[in-house]
Amino acid sequence: MNNRMERIRAEDFVGLSTDVRRRLDARSFLVGLALPLQQGAWTFSNVSSSTNWRWNYLESLARTADQGGLDYLFMGSQYFPPGGVAGRHRTHSLEAVALANGIAALTERIFLFPTLSALGECSPVYFARVLATLDQISQGRAGVNLMPNLAIGDLGGALAEQKVLAQRYRVADEFVRIVKMLWSSNEFVSYDGEFYQVYKAHISPRPIQSPFPLIMSADLTPDSADFLIDHCQMRFVLPNSSVGEECGPLSLRGVRATALQYAVCRRSREEAEIVADRLKDGFDPETLAGHNRKFSREDCGPSLDSSLALGGTATFPPIVGTPTDVVDRFLTLKQQGLGGVHMSFADYEEDLKFWVSDVMPLIREAGLL
């Protein structure tokens, strides 16, 4: 079979995109929301809150974020064992793409980034069709957080068990090449590769966005650089990632760097610190250790650092302070080369409402949006 189009990149195609996509691409800094579709979200504390993974709660958050001017919704996807972590954390987790389709019908401008894996979770043909459908339903607001690997134990199969990230990126590269061929071709696509074989595949309708929906992927290791440069418009930076002048290849700087950012924001620092201290007093080290083991982090034992109750091992330290403190942190992150954040909170409903009413106006005034 003829493997047409050895590599397909964004600049290989010229065409009109949607207005909302053009606005998103034009912004130098994005503010998103990490939806808590997994029980416990990114708070590792036994302090009770309204936050939960159920549909009615999540669709309300999505509407608030959409109407409040946030740029995108990040939706993680994980497979945890029965009972989750210690029976208290990640015991339930909704499927991200199905959730994104439901939210797409209820929102107007916010971009949607559900998570899918290129290894073992679905075929490239199904992936291409699912994302094209989401782009149609959302009227051009589909993105995807594409995992080049699965956390150990997520799914069976030889590909899911591979430990070498370099090999996983080779698989993911072939996966995305097929997807982009399907997104850009009016004809049958056939492909005979090292990892995938496709014979006379075709999808219609194709995505609304041109040349294709936004692709985000984690900046896991030095092995990820080529994959990010070739295929992605956004990268999810982790604690070991580099941004700005330190990020290595010049072309990698053109891939927007985004990160998970946890915040406890109140009208006064004293009030924010009281809330943060209460969360830290309820720190649950076993749930954090279980979460880290899931992702094969180096230090998987229980930690005594109670500040990890606020976001765990997120890329940057939590913000505990006022709306002005948030803006100051964002300006610093932007200066360092970061292009966006997806926010996480302890009590999503209350905290997001405050964020929209008190923080977003200051972010706009600072010229970040």
PDB file of N, CA and C in Angstrom, residues 64-120:
ATOM      1  N   THR A  64     -20.361  28.208  33.224  1.00  0.00           N
ATOM      2  CA  THR A  64     -19.776  29.352  33.915  1.00  0.00           C
ATOM      3  C   THR A  64     -18.462  29.764  33.264  1.00  0.00           C
ATOM      4  N   ALA A  65     -17.621  28.788  32.937  1.00  0.00           N
ATOM      5  CA  ALA A  65     -16.340  29.088  32.300  1.00  0.00           C
ATOM      6  C   ALA A  65     -16.540  29.702  30.920  1.00  0.00           C
ATOM      7  N   ASP A  66     -17.484  29.179  30.170  1.00  0.00           N
ATOM      8  CA  ASP A  66     -17.765  29.679  28.821  1.00  0.00           C
ATOM      9  C   ASP A  66     -18.267  31.116  28.873  1.00  0.00           C
ATOM     10  N   GLN A  67     -19.236  31.362  29.727  1.00  0.00           N
ATOM     11  CA  GLN A  67     -19.810  32.701  29.846  1.00  0.00           C
ATOM     12  C   GLN A  67     -18.844  33.674  30.510  1.00  0.00           C
ATOM     13  N   GLY A  68     -17.917  33.140  31.307  1.00  0.00           N
ATOM     14  CA  GLY A  68     -16.968  33.991  32.023  1.00  0.00           C
ATOM     15  C   GLY A  68     -15.724  34.341  31.241  1.00  0.00           C
ATOM     16  N   GLY A  69     -15.606  33.852  30.013  1.00  0.00           N
ATOM     17  CA  GLY A  69     -14.500  34.263  29.160  1.00  0.00           C
ATOM     18  C   GLY A  69     -13.252  33.409  29.227  1.00  0.00           C
ATOM     19  N   LEU A  70     -13.307  32.238  29.878  1.00  0.00           N
ATOM     20  CA  LEU A  70     -12.147  31.362  29.862  1.00  0.00           C
ATOM     21  C   LEU A  70     -11.961  30.774  28.466  1.00  0.00           C
ATOM     22  N   ASP A  71     -10.745  30.393  28.147  1.00  0.00           N
ATOM     23  CA  ASP A  71     -10.416  30.008  26.776  1.00  0.00           C
ATOM     24  C   ASP A  71     -10.661  28.543  26.453  1.00  0.00           C
ATOM     25  N   TYR A  72     -10.428  27.653  27.404  1.00  0.00           N
ATOM     26  CA  TYR A  72     -10.550  26.233  27.078  1.00  0.00           C
ATOM     27  C   TYR A  72     -10.820  25.401  28.327  1.00  0.00           C
ATOM     28  N   LEU A  73     -11.359  24.213  28.089  1.00  0.00           N
ATOM     29  CA  LEU A  73     -11.594  23.224  29.133  1.00  0.00           C
ATOM     30  C   LEU A  73     -10.674  22.044  28.886  1.00  0.00           C
ATOM     31  N   PHE A  74      -9.867  21.719  29.875  1.00  0.00           N
ATOM     32  CA  PHE A  74      -8.985  20.558  29.811  1.00  0.00           C
ATOM     33  C   PHE A  74      -9.665  19.399  30.531  1.00  0.00           C
ATOM     34  N   MET A  75      -9.747  18.243  29.856  1.00  0.00           N
ATOM     35  CA  MET A  75     -10.439  17.083  30.419  1.00  0.00           C
ATOM     36  C   MET A  75      -9.506  15.889  30.407  1.00  0.00           C
ATOM     37  N   GLY A  76      -8.990  15.547  31.570  1.00  0.00           N
ATOM     38  CA  GLY A  76      -8.097  14.405  31.682  1.00  0.00           C
ATOM     39  C   GLY A  76      -8.846  13.102  31.500  1.00  0.00           C
ATOM     40  N   SER A  77      -8.103  12.021  31.335  1.00  0.00           N
ATOM     41  CA  SER A  77      -8.719  10.705  31.183  1.00  0.00           C
ATOM     42  C   SER A  77      -7.796   9.669  31.786  1.00  0.00           C
ATOM     43  N   GLN A  78      -8.311   8.900  32.732  1.00  0.00           N
ATOM     44  CA  GLN A  78      -7.484   7.919  33.418  1.00  0.00           C
ATOM     45  C   GLN A  78      -8.287   6.670  33.711  1.00  0.00           C
ATOM     46  N   TYR A  79      -7.569   5.577  33.853  1.00  0.00           N
ATOM     47  CA  TYR A  79      -8.169   4.308  34.256  1.00  0.00           C
ATOM     48  C   TYR A  79      -7.551   3.908  35.594  1.00  0.00           C
ATOM     49  N   PHE A  80      -8.387   3.845  36.637  1.00  0.00           N
ATOM     50  CA  PHE A  80      -7.898   3.481  37.955  1.00  0.00           C
ATOM     51  C   PHE A  80      -8.511   2.159  38.389  1.00  0.00           C
ATOM     52  N   PRO A  81      -7.868   1.460  39.313  1.00  0.00           N
ATOM     53  CA  PRO A  81      -8.395   0.167  39.766  1.00  0.00           C
ATOM     54  C   PRO A  81      -9.664   0.342  40.585  1.00  0.00           C
ATOM     55  N   PRO A  82     -10.397  -0.734  40.827  1.00  0.00           N
ATOM     56  CA  PRO A  82     -11.600  -0.642  41.674  1.00  0.00           C
ATOM     57  C   PRO A  82     -11.267   0.003  43.015  1.00  0.00           C
ATOM     58  N   GLY A  83     -12.081   0.969  43.409  1.00  0.00           N
ATOM     59  CA  GLY A  83     -11.827   1.678  44.654  1.00  0.00           C
ATOM     60  C   GLY A  83     -10.896   2.851  44.521  1.00  0.00           C
ATOM     61  N   GLY A  84     -10.366   3.075  43.312  1.00  0.00           N
ATOM     62  CA  GLY A  84      -9.500   4.225  43.097  1.00  0.00           C
ATOM     63  C   GLY A  84      -8.229   4.151  43.924  1.00  0.00           C
ATOM     64  N   VAL A  85      -7.845   5.270  44.497  1.00  0.00           N
ATOM     65  CA  VAL A  85      -6.655   5.364  45.329  1.00  0.00           C
ATOM     66  C   VAL A  85      -7.087   5.436  46.782  1.00  0.00           C
ATOM     67  N   ALA A  86      -6.751   4.413  47.537  1.00  0.00           N
ATOM     68  CA  ALA A  86      -7.068   4.343  48.966  1.00  0.00           C
ATOM     69  C   ALA A  86      -8.566   4.456  49.229  1.00  0.00           C
ATOM     70  N   GLY A  87      -9.375   4.168  48.212  1.00  0.00           N
ATOM     71  CA  GLY A  87     -10.819   4.218  48.383  1.00  0.00           C
ATOM     72  C   GLY A  87     -11.390   5.607  48.521  1.00  0.00           C
ATOM     73  N   ARG A  88     -10.534   6.638  48.314  1.00  0.00           N
ATOM     74  CA  ARG A  88     -10.989   8.011  48.546  1.00  0.00           C
ATOM     75  C   ARG A  88     -10.755   8.938  47.352  1.00  0.00           C
ATOM     76  N   HIS A  89      -9.905   8.541  46.430  1.00  0.00           N
ATOM     77  CA  HIS A  89      -9.483   9.453  45.368  1.00  0.00           C
ATOM     78  C   HIS A  89      -9.503   8.719  44.035  1.00  0.00           C
ATOM     79  N   ARG A  90     -10.066   9.369  42.998  1.00  0.00           N
ATOM     80  CA  ARG A  90     -10.129   8.795  41.659  1.00  0.00           C
ATOM     81  C   ARG A  90     -10.882   7.464  41.622  1.00  0.00           C
ATOM     82  N   THR A  91     -11.883   7.320  42.451  1.00  0.00           N
ATOM     83  CA  THR A  91     -12.697   6.099  42.384  1.00  0.00           C
ATOM     84  C   THR A  91     -13.643   6.130  41.193  1.00  0.00           C
ATOM     85  N   HIS A  92     -13.946   7.328  40.689  1.00  0.00           N
ATOM     86  CA  HIS A  92     -14.803   7.480  39.517  1.00  0.00           C
ATOM     87  C   HIS A  92     -14.135   8.445  38.539  1.00  0.00           C
ATOM     88  N   SER A  93     -14.306   8.198  37.242  1.00  0.00           N
ATOM     89  CA  SER A  93     -13.743   9.072  36.218  1.00  0.00           C
ATOM     90  C   SER A  93     -14.571   8.945  34.950  1.00  0.00           C
ATOM     91  N   LEU A  94     -15.118  10.061  34.477  1.00  0.00           N
ATOM     92  CA  LEU A  94     -15.918  10.039  33.256  1.00  0.00           C
ATOM     93  C   LEU A  94     -15.022   9.997  32.015  1.00  0.00           C
ATOM     94  N   GLU A  95     -15.568   9.432  30.934  1.00  0.00           N
ATOM     95  CA  GLU A  95     -14.834   9.387  29.669  1.00  0.00           C
ATOM     96  C   GLU A  95     -14.832  10.776  29.043  1.00  0.00           C
ATOM     97  N   ALA A  96     -13.651  11.244  28.651  1.00  0.00           N
ATOM     98  CA  ALA A  96     -13.469  12.650  28.316  1.00  0.00           C
ATOM     99  C   ALA A  96     -14.146  13.073  27.019  1.00  0.00           C
ATOM    100  N   VAL A  97     -14.093  12.258  25.968  1.00  0.00           N
ATOM    101  CA  VAL A  97     -14.655  12.677  24.685  1.00  0.00           C
ATOM    102  C   VAL A  97     -16.176  12.723  24.739  1.00  0.00           C
ATOM    103  N   ALA A  98     -16.790  11.735  25.370  1.00  0.00           N
ATOM    104  CA  ALA A  98     -18.245  11.761  25.521  1.00  0.00           C
ATOM    105  C   ALA A  98     -18.671  12.989  26.313  1.00  0.00           C
ATOM    106  N   LEU A  99     -17.916  13.308  27.366  1.00  0.00           N
ATOM    107  CA  LEU A  99     -18.208  14.504  28.151  1.00  0.00           C
ATOM    108  C   LEU A  99     -18.061  15.759  27.295  1.00  0.00           C
ATOM    109  N   ALA A 100     -17.008  15.831  26.497  1.00  0.00           N
ATOM    110  CA  ALA A 100     -16.776  17.005  25.652  1.00  0.00           C
ATOM    111  C   ALA A 100     -17.908  17.213  24.658  1.00  0.00           C
ATOM    112  N   ASN A 101     -18.436  16.136  24.098  1.00  0.00           N
ATOM    113  CA  ASN A 101     -19.551  16.269  23.163  1.00  0.00           C
ATOM    114  C   ASN A 101     -20.788  16.828  23.847  1.00  0.00           C
ATOM    115  N   GLY A 102     -21.053  16.385  25.067  1.00  0.00           N
ATOM    116  CA  GLY A 102     -22.186  16.934  25.801  1.00  0.00           C
ATOM    117  C   GLY A 102     -22.005  18.408  26.094  1.00  0.00           C
ATOM    118  N   ILE A 103     -20.799  18.775  26.510  1.00  0.00           N
ATOM    119  CA  ILE A 103     -20.512  20.172  26.829  1.00  0.00           C
ATOM    120  C   ILE A 103     -20.535  21.040  25.573  1.00  0.00           C
ATOM    121  N   ALA A 104     -20.098  20.484  24.450  1.00  0.00           N
ATOM    122  CA  ALA A 104     -20.079  21.248  23.197  1.00  0.00           C
ATOM    123  C   ALA A 104     -21.455  21.782  22.841  1.00  0.00           C
ATOM    124  N   ALA A 105     -22.485  20.998  23.127  1.00  0.00           N
ATOM    125  CA  ALA A 105     -23.847  21.404  22.778  1.00  0.00           C
ATOM    126  C   ALA A 105     -24.382  22.491  23.702  1.00  0.00           C
ATOM    127  N   LEU A 106     -23.715  22.720  24.836  1.00  0.00           N
ATOM    128  CA  LEU A 106     -24.207  23.667  25.836  1.00  0.00           C
ATOM    129  C   LEU A 106     -23.390  24.950  25.900  1.00  0.00           C
ATOM    130  N   THR A 107     -22.308  25.021  25.141  1.00  0.00           N
ATOM    131  CA  THR A 107     -21.417  26.174  25.201  1.00  0.00           C
ATOM    132  C   THR A 107     -21.281  26.798  23.815  1.00  0.00           C
ATOM    133  N   GLU A 108     -20.685  27.999  23.779  1.00  0.00           N
ATOM    134  CA  GLU A 108     -20.640  28.751  22.525  1.00  0.00           C
ATOM    135  C   GLU A 108     -19.238  29.089  22.037  1.00  0.00           C
ATOM    136  N   ARG A 109     -18.301  29.369  22.946  1.00  0.00           N
ATOM    137  CA  ARG A 109     -17.005  29.887  22.493  1.00  0.00           C
ATOM    138  C   ARG A 109     -15.799  29.154  23.077  1.00  0.00           C
ATOM    139  N   ILE A 110     -15.971  28.431  24.157  1.00  0.00           N
ATOM    140  CA  ILE A 110     -14.824  27.841  24.839  1.00  0.00           C
ATOM    141  C   ILE A 110     -14.324  26.604  24.093  1.00  0.00           C
ATOM    142  N   PHE A 111     -13.004  26.462  23.991  1.00  0.00           N
ATOM    143  CA  PHE A 111     -12.424  25.291  23.341  1.00  0.00           C
ATOM    144  C   PHE A 111     -12.445  24.085  24.272  1.00  0.00           C
ATOM    145  N   LEU A 112     -12.442  22.891  23.674  1.00  0.00           N
ATOM    146  CA  LEU A 112     -12.593  21.649  24.426  1.00  0.00           C
ATOM    147  C   LEU A 112     -11.403  20.745  24.148  1.00  0.00           C
ATOM    148  N   PHE A 113     -10.729  20.314  25.203  1.00  0.00           N
ATOM    149  CA  PHE A 113      -9.560  19.450  25.073  1.00  0.00           C
ATOM    150  C   PHE A 113      -9.739  18.166  25.876  1.00  0.00           C
ATOM    151  N   PRO A 114     -10.509  17.205  25.347  1.00  0.00           N
ATOM    152  CA  PRO A 114     -10.566  15.897  25.992  1.00  0.00           C
ATOM    153  C   PRO A 114      -9.255  15.144  25.763  1.00  0.00           C
ATOM    154  N   THR A 115      -8.988  14.184  26.621  1.00  0.00           N
ATOM    155  CA  THR A 115      -7.765  13.395  26.531  1.00  0.00           C
ATOM    156  C   THR A 115      -8.043  12.027  25.913  1.00  0.00           C
ATOM    157  N   LEU A 116      -7.206  11.640  24.962  1.00  0.00           N
ATOM    158  CA  LEU A 116      -7.240  10.304  24.368  1.00  0.00           C
ATOM    159  C   LEU A 116      -5.809   9.805  24.215  1.00  0.00           C
ATOM    160  N   SER A 117      -5.647   8.500  24.207  1.00  0.00           N
ATOM    161  CA  SER A 117      -4.324   7.912  24.051  1.00  0.00           C
ATOM    162  C   SER A 117      -4.130   7.378  22.641  1.00  0.00           C
ATOM    163  N   ALA A 118      -2.906   7.502  22.158  1.00  0.00           N
ATOM    164  CA  ALA A 118      -2.552   6.939  20.858  1.00  0.00           C
ATOM    165  C   ALA A 118      -2.137   5.478  20.964  1.00  0.00           C
ATOM    166  N   LEU A 119      -2.068   4.954  22.175  1.00  0.00           N
ATOM    167  CA  LEU A 119      -1.630   3.577  22.370  1.00  0.00           C
ATOM    168  C   LEU A 119      -2.711   2.772  23.068  1.00  0.00           C
ATOM    169  N   GLY A 120      -3.406   1.949  22.311  1.00  0.00           N
ATOM    170  CA  GLY A 120      -4.285   0.961  22.910  1.00  0.00           C
ATOM    171  C   GLY A 120      -5.710   1.382  23.165  1.00  0.00           C
TER     172      GLY A 120
END
